PDB file of C-alpha atoms (C1' of nucleotides) in Angstrom:
ATOM      1  CA  UNK A 683     222.979 114.093  84.594  1.00  0.00           C
ATOM      2  CA  UNK A 684     220.832 117.239  84.494  1.00  0.00           C
ATOM      3  CA  UNK A 685     222.637 118.938  81.712  1.00  0.00           C
ATOM      4  CA  UNK A 686     220.634 122.160  82.183  1.00  0.00           C
ATOM      5  CA  UNK A 687     218.358 121.417  85.075  1.00  0.00           C
ATOM      6  CA  UNK A 688     221.187 121.283  87.758  1.00  0.00           C
ATOM      7  CA  UNK A 689     218.666 122.617  90.324  1.00  0.00           C
ATOM      8  CA  UNK A 690     221.461 123.692  92.542  1.00  0.00           C
ATOM      9  CA  UNK A 691     221.834 120.965  95.102  1.00  0.00           C
ATOM     10  CA  UNK A 692     220.992 122.743  98.196  1.00  0.00           C
ATOM     11  CA  UNK A 693     221.765 119.727 100.305  1.00  0.00           C
ATOM     12  CA  UNK A 694     225.146 119.146  98.943  1.00  0.00           C
ATOM     13  CA  UNK A 695     225.849 122.998  98.904  1.00  0.00           C
ATOM     14  CA  UNK A 696     225.089 123.303 102.424  1.00  0.00           C
ATOM     15  CA  UNK A 697     227.262 120.388 103.234  1.00  0.00           C
ATOM     16  CA  UNK A 698     230.102 121.887 101.389  1.00  0.00           C
ATOM     17  CA  UNK A 699     229.599 125.116 103.241  1.00  0.00           C
ATOM     18  CA  UNK A 700     229.731 123.554 106.580  1.00  0.00           C
ATOM     19  CA  UNK A 701     232.880 121.506 105.567  1.00  0.00           C
ATOM     20  CA  UNK A 702     234.569 124.703 104.573  1.00  0.00           C
ATOM     21  CA  UNK A 703     233.476 126.513 107.705  1.00  0.00           C
ATOM     22  CA  UNK A 704     234.936 123.624 109.786  1.00  0.00           C
ATOM     23  CA  UNK A 705     238.262 124.230 108.146  1.00  0.00           C
ATOM     24  CA  UNK A 706     238.501 127.676 109.564  1.00  0.00           C
ATOM     25  CA  UNK A 707     241.207 127.616 112.309  1.00  0.00           C
ATOM     26  CA  UNK A 708     240.496 128.838 115.860  1.00  0.00           C
ATOM     27  CA  UNK A 709     240.858 132.480 116.435  1.00  0.00           C
ATOM     28  CA  UNK A 710     240.422 133.170 112.750  1.00  0.00           C
ATOM     29  CA  UNK A 711     237.456 134.464 110.777  1.00  0.00           C
ATOM     30  CA  UNK A 712     236.153 134.254 107.229  1.00  0.00           C
ATOM     31  CA  UNK A 713     233.634 136.228 105.308  1.00  0.00           C
ATOM     32  CA  UNK A 714     230.530 134.833 103.549  1.00  0.00           C
ATOM     33  CA  UNK A 715     232.084 135.697 100.202  1.00  0.00           C
ATOM     34  CA  UNK A 716     235.275 133.966 101.071  1.00  0.00           C
ATOM     35  CA  UNK A 717     233.479 130.742 102.065  1.00  0.00           C
ATOM     36  CA  UNK A 718     231.261 130.872  98.921  1.00  0.00           C
ATOM     37  CA  UNK A 719     234.427 131.264  96.825  1.00  0.00           C
ATOM     38  CA  UNK A 720     236.207 128.409  98.498  1.00  0.00           C
ATOM     39  CA  UNK A 721     233.167 126.128  98.177  1.00  0.00           C
ATOM     40  CA  UNK A 722     233.147 126.900  94.470  1.00  0.00           C
ATOM     41  CA  UNK A 723     230.620 127.582  91.943  1.00  0.00           C
ATOM     42  CA  UNK A 724     227.652 124.923  92.120  1.00  0.00           C
ATOM     43  CA  UNK A 725     226.847 123.242  88.977  1.00  0.00           C
ATOM     44  CA  UNK A 726     224.368 125.047  86.772  1.00  0.00           C
ATOM     45  CA  UNK A 727     224.761 128.396  88.523  1.00  0.00           C
ATOM     46  CA  UNK A 728     225.980 131.406  86.746  1.00  0.00           C
ATOM     47  CA  UNK A 729     229.062 133.070  88.234  1.00  0.00           C
ATOM     48  CA  UNK A 730     227.374 136.484  88.414  1.00  0.00           C
ATOM     49  CA  UNK A 731     224.390 134.987  90.238  1.00  0.00           C
ATOM     50  CA  UNK A 732     226.741 133.207  92.593  1.00  0.00           C
ATOM     51  CA  UNK A 733     228.656 136.416  93.238  1.00  0.00           C
ATOM     52  CA  UNK A 734     225.429 138.191  93.883  1.00  0.00           C
ATOM     53  CA  UNK A 735     223.731 135.664  96.079  1.00  0.00           C
ATOM     54  CA  UNK A 736     226.213 132.923  96.776  1.00  0.00           C
ATOM     55  CA  UNK A 737     227.136 134.538 100.029  1.00  0.00           C
ATOM     56  CA  UNK A 738     223.388 134.575 101.065  1.00  0.00           C
ATOM     57  CA  UNK A 739     223.100 130.885 100.309  1.00  0.00           C
ATOM     58  CA  UNK A 740     226.022 130.385 102.699  1.00  0.00           C
ATOM     59  CA  UNK A 741     224.122 132.374 105.311  1.00  0.00           C
ATOM     60  CA  UNK A 742     221.134 130.353 104.758  1.00  0.00           C
ATOM     61  CA  UNK A 743     223.204 127.207 105.189  1.00  0.00           C
ATOM     62  CA  UNK A 744     224.489 128.600 108.464  1.00  0.00           C
ATOM     63  CA  UNK A 745     220.892 128.942 109.735  1.00  0.00           C
ATOM     64  CA  UNK A 746     220.519 125.190 109.450  1.00  0.00           C
ATOM     65  CA  UNK A 747     224.206 124.189 110.315  1.00  0.00           C
ATOM     66  CA  UNK A 748     224.813 121.444 112.942  1.00  0.00           C
ATOM     67  CA  UNK A 749     226.418 122.336 116.293  1.00  0.00           C
ATOM     68  CA  UNK A 750     229.793 120.986 115.173  1.00  0.00           C
ATOM     69  CA  UNK A 751     230.130 123.893 112.711  1.00  0.00           C
ATOM     70  CA  UNK A 752     231.822 126.964 114.113  1.00  0.00           C
ATOM     71  CA  UNK A 753     229.388 129.332 112.296  1.00  0.00           C
ATOM     72  CA  UNK A 754     230.591 132.086 114.724  1.00  0.00           C
ATOM     73  CA  UNK A 755     233.722 132.382 112.593  1.00  0.00           C
ATOM     74  CA  UNK A 756     231.829 133.428 109.540  1.00  0.00           C
ATOM     75  CA  UNK A 757     231.235 137.229 109.249  1.00  0.00           C
ATOM     76  CA  UNK A 758     230.261 139.500 106.512  1.00  0.00           C
ATOM     77  CA  UNK A 759     232.606 141.435 104.218  1.00  0.00           C
ATOM     78  CA  UNK A 760     232.588 144.431 106.772  1.00  0.00           C
ATOM     79  CA  UNK A 761     234.068 142.117 109.228  1.00  0.00           C
ATOM     80  CA  UNK A 762     231.008 142.542 111.479  1.00  0.00           C
ATOM     81  CA  UNK A 763     228.435 140.084 112.763  1.00  0.00           C
ATOM     82  CA  UNK A 764     225.161 140.149 110.896  1.00  0.00           C
ATOM     83  CA  UNK A 765     223.106 138.607 113.593  1.00  0.00           C
ATOM     84  CA  UNK A 766     222.052 140.550 116.536  1.00  0.00           C
ATOM     85  CA  UNK A 767     222.629 139.528 120.003  1.00  0.00           C
ATOM     86  CA  UNK A 768     226.061 139.143 121.603  1.00  0.00           C
ATOM     87  CA  UNK A 769     226.399 135.523 121.438  1.00  0.00           C
ATOM     88  CA  UNK A 770     228.411 135.185 118.296  1.00  0.00           C
ATOM     89  CA  UNK A 771     230.771 137.978 119.449  1.00  0.00           C
ATOM     90  CA  UNK A 772     231.179 136.415 122.808  1.00  0.00           C
ATOM     91  CA  UNK A 773     232.181 133.033 121.142  1.00  0.00           C
ATOM     92  CA  UNK A 774     234.805 134.732 119.014  1.00  0.00           C
ATOM     93  CA  UNK A 775     236.200 136.671 121.856  1.00  0.00           C
ATOM     94  CA  UNK A 776     236.622 133.363 123.592  1.00  0.00           C
ATOM     95  CA  UNK A 777     238.784 132.378 120.861  1.00  0.00           C
ATOM     96  CA  UNK A 778     241.048 135.492 120.981  1.00  0.00           C
ATOM     97  CA  UNK A 779     239.433 137.480 118.260  1.00  0.00           C
ATOM     98  CA  UNK A 780     239.254 141.153 119.090  1.00  0.00           C
ATOM     99  CA  UNK A 781     236.456 143.559 118.293  1.00  0.00           C
ATOM    100  CA  UNK A 782     236.671 147.345 117.830  1.00  0.00           C
ATOM    101  CA  UNK A 783     234.463 150.044 119.247  1.00  0.00           C
ATOM    102  CA  UNK A 784     232.174 149.559 116.246  1.00  0.00           C
ATOM    103  CA  UNK A 785     231.839 145.776 116.979  1.00  0.00           C
ATOM    104  CA  UNK A 786     233.871 144.989 113.890  1.00  0.00           C
ATOM    105  CA  UNK A 787     236.767 142.553 113.567  1.00  0.00           C
ATOM    106  CA  UNK A 788     240.038 143.531 111.792  1.00  0.00           C
ATOM    107  CA  UNK A 789     240.041 141.175 108.805  1.00  0.00           C
ATOM    108  CA  UNK A 790     243.682 142.165 108.230  1.00  0.00           C
ATOM    109  CA  UNK A 791     244.557 140.503 111.379  1.00  0.00           C
ATOM    110  CA  UNK A 792     242.144 137.800 111.972  1.00  0.00           C
ATOM    111  CA  UNK A 793     240.756 137.288 108.474  1.00  0.00           C
ATOM    112  CA  UNK A 794     241.315 133.782 107.224  1.00  0.00           C
ATOM    113  CA  UNK A 795     243.291 133.754 103.940  1.00  0.00           C
ATOM    114  CA  UNK A 796     241.893 130.350 103.089  1.00  0.00           C
ATOM    115  CA  UNK A 797     242.909 126.608 103.202  1.00  0.00           C
ATOM    116  CA  UNK A 798     246.168 127.561 101.382  1.00  0.00           C
ATOM    117  CA  UNK A 799     247.077 129.512 104.471  1.00  0.00           C
ATOM    118  CA  UNK A 800     248.850 127.257 107.087  1.00  0.00           C
ATOM    119  CA  UNK A 801     247.330 127.146 110.482  1.00  0.00           C
ATOM    120  CA  UNK A 802     250.184 128.970 112.020  1.00  0.00           C
ATOM    121  CA  UNK A 803     249.305 131.915 114.297  1.00  0.00           C
ATOM    122  CA  UNK A 804     251.910 134.516 113.332  1.00  0.00           C
ATOM    123  CA  UNK A 805     249.582 137.291 114.379  1.00  0.00           C
ATOM    124  CA  UNK A 806     252.461 139.069 115.972  1.00  0.00           C
TER     125      UNK A 806
ATOM    126  C1'  DG B 921     201.439 130.984  91.192  1.00  0.00           C
ATOM    127  C1'  DT B 922     202.764 135.704  93.189  1.00  0.00           C
ATOM    128  C1'  DT B 923     204.908 138.499  96.820  1.00  0.00           C
ATOM    129  C1'  DG B 924     208.263 139.493 100.128  1.00  0.00           C
ATOM    130  C1'  DT B 925     212.331 138.959 102.456  1.00  0.00           C
ATOM    131  C1'  DG B 926     216.926 137.383 103.572  1.00  0.00           C
ATOM    132  C1'  DA B 927     223.461 135.182 108.607  1.00  0.00           C
ATOM    133  C1'  DC B 928     225.761 139.460 101.639  1.00  0.00           C
ATOM    134  C1'  DA B 929     228.845 141.780  98.004  1.00  0.00           C
ATOM    135  C1'  DT B 930     229.999 145.442  95.177  1.00  0.00           C
ATOM    136  C1'  DC B 931     229.735 150.217  93.098  1.00  0.00           C
ATOM    137  C1'  DG B 932     228.962 155.188  93.644  1.00  0.00           C
ATOM    138  C1'  DC B 933     228.796 159.539  96.180  1.00  0.00           C
TER     139       DC B 933
ATOM    140  C1'  DC C 320     235.268 155.508 106.022  1.00  0.00           C
ATOM    141  C1'  DG C 321     229.939 155.678 106.091  1.00  0.00           C
ATOM    142  C1'  DC C 322     225.479 155.451 103.698  1.00  0.00           C
ATOM    143  C1'  DG C 323     222.410 154.157  99.795  1.00  0.00           C
ATOM    144  C1'  DA C 324     221.166 151.796  95.941  1.00  0.00           C
ATOM    145  C1'  DT C 325     221.529 147.481  92.981  1.00  0.00           C
ATOM    146  C1'  DG C 326     221.879 142.585  91.918  1.00  0.00           C
ATOM    147  C1'  DC C 327     219.644 138.392  91.802  1.00  0.00           C
ATOM    148  C1'  DC C 328     218.570 133.142  94.020  1.00  0.00           C
ATOM    149  C1'  DA C 329     216.069 130.278  97.155  1.00  0.00           C
ATOM    150  C1'  DC C 330     212.606 129.575 100.411  1.00  0.00           C
ATOM    151  C1'  DA C 331     208.248 130.614 103.204  1.00  0.00           C
ATOM    152  C1'  DA C 332     203.645 132.607 103.708  1.00  0.00           C
TER     153       DA C 332
END
DNA sequence: GTTGTGACATCGC
DNA sequence: CGCGATGCCACAA
């Protein structure tokens, strides 16, 4: 159906994003690009376009995500919070995520490798 | 229907 | 490592 139309199911896409965000273990963070990649390429969307704006669609989905979605665990590629205010940071700190002086998280340490990565917490 | 902006990523300097 | 510029889709006014 919709061989070429495939008008990018925003509803299904948003849902897929939320589902993926829910998979992020506590005390772990993921980037928008990571989530976008895990969700996969929506039908009818060019890989280039997805690479360029997929992460943004994820962010857009976050803006409408239900409360049961740990949106706070989603950060940008720099490991920093895009939103202003200190709400998100405080929520992450409550989970054990550390921030540096620049307000950035060390993705090498708290970055989520993905669903392939076991939920173990061998941080040390 | 056009214009503008966005919870970003990547490349170059 | 930081900053600037670019890419390109969807949605709101």
